[in-house]
mmCIF file of C-alpha atoms in Angstrom:
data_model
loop_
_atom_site.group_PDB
_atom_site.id
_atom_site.type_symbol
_atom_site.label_atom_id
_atom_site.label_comp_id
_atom_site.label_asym_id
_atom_site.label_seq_id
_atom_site.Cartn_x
_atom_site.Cartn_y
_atom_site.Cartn_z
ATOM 1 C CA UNK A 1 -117.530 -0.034 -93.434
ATOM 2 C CA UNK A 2 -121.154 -0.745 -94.554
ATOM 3 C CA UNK A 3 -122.689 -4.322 -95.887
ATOM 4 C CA UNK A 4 -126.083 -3.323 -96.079
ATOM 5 C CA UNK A 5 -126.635 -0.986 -98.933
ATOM 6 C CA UNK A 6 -129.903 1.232 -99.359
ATOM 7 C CA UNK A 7 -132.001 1.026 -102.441
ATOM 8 C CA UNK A 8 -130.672 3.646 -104.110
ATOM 9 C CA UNK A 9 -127.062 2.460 -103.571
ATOM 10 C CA UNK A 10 -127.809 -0.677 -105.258
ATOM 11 C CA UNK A 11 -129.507 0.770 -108.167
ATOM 12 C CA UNK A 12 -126.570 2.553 -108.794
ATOM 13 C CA UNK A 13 -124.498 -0.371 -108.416
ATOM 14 C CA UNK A 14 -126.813 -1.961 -110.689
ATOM 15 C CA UNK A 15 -126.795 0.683 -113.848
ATOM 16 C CA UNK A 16 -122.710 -0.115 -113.505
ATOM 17 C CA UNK A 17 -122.788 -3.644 -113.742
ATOM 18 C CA UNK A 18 -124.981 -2.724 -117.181
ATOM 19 C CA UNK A 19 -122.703 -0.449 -118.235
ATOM 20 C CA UNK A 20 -119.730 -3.050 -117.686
ATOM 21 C CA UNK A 21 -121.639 -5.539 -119.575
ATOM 22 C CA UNK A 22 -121.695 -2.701 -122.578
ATOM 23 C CA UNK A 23 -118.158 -1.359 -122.212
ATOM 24 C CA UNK A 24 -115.575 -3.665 -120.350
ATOM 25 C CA UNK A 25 -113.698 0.057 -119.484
ATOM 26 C CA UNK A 26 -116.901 0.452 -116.962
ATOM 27 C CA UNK A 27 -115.536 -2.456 -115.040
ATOM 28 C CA UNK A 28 -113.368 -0.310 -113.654
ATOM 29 C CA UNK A 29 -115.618 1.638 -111.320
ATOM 30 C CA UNK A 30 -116.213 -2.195 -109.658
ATOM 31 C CA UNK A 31 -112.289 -2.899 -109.176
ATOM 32 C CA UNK A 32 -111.710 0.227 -108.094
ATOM 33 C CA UNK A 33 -114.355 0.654 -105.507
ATOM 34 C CA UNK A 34 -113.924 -3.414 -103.934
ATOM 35 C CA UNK A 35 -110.338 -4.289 -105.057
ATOM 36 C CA UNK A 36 -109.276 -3.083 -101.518
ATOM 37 C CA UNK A 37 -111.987 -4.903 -99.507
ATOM 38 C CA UNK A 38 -111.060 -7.950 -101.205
ATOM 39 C CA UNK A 39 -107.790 -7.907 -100.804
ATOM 40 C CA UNK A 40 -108.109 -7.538 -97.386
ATOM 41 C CA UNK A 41 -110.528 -10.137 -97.047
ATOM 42 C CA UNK A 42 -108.345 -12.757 -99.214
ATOM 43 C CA UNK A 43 -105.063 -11.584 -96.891
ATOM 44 C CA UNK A 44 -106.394 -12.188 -93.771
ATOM 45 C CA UNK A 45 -107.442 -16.339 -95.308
ATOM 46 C CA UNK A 46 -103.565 -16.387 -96.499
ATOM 47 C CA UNK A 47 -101.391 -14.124 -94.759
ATOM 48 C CA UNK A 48 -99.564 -13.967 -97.781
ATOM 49 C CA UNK A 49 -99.540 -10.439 -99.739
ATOM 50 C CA UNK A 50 -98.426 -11.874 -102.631
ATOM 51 C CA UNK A 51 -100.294 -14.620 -103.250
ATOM 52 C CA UNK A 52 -103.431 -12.587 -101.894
ATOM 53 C CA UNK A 53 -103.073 -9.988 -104.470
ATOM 54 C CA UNK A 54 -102.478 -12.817 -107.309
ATOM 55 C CA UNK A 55 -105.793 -14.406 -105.987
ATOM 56 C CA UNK A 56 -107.817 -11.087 -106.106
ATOM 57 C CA UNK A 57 -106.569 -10.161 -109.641
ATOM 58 C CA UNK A 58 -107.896 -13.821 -110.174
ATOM 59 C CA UNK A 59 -111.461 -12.786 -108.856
ATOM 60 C CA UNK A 60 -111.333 -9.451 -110.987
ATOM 61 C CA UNK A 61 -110.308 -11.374 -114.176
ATOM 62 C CA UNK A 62 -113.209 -13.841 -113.410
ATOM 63 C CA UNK A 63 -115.526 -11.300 -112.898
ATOM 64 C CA UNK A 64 -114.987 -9.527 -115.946
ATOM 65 C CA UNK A 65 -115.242 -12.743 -118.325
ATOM 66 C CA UNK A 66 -118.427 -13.140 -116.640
ATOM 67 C CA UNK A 67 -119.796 -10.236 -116.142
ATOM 68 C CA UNK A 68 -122.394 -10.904 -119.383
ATOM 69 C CA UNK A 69 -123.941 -13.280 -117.054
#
């Protein structure tokens, strides 16, 4: 797994996060492509699946009613 992203990677990223902003259906490109990593992330702080995956849907929702911003 990369963190560091090139340029172009980011202005991709970028043009999705403007599309989201448009049409809330774009959002989906964003869950689907980090949903996993955060997960994972969130699981190893709880060790709790359940209560990791409520937190992460948590993120998503936040996210999404931000995402103007």
């Amino acid at each position: 797994m990369t963190y560091h992203k090139t340029k172009d990677e980011l202005l991709k990223e970028l043009h999705i996060i403007e599309c989201a902003k448009q049409d809330p259906k774009a959002f989906g490109v964003l869950y689907e492509r980090y949903y996993h990593e955060i997960f994972v992330f969130i699981n190893k702080k709880t060790d709790d699946m359940t209560i990791s995956g409520d937190i992460t849907s948590q993120v998503f929702y936040k996210a999404l009613g931000n995402i103007k911003k």
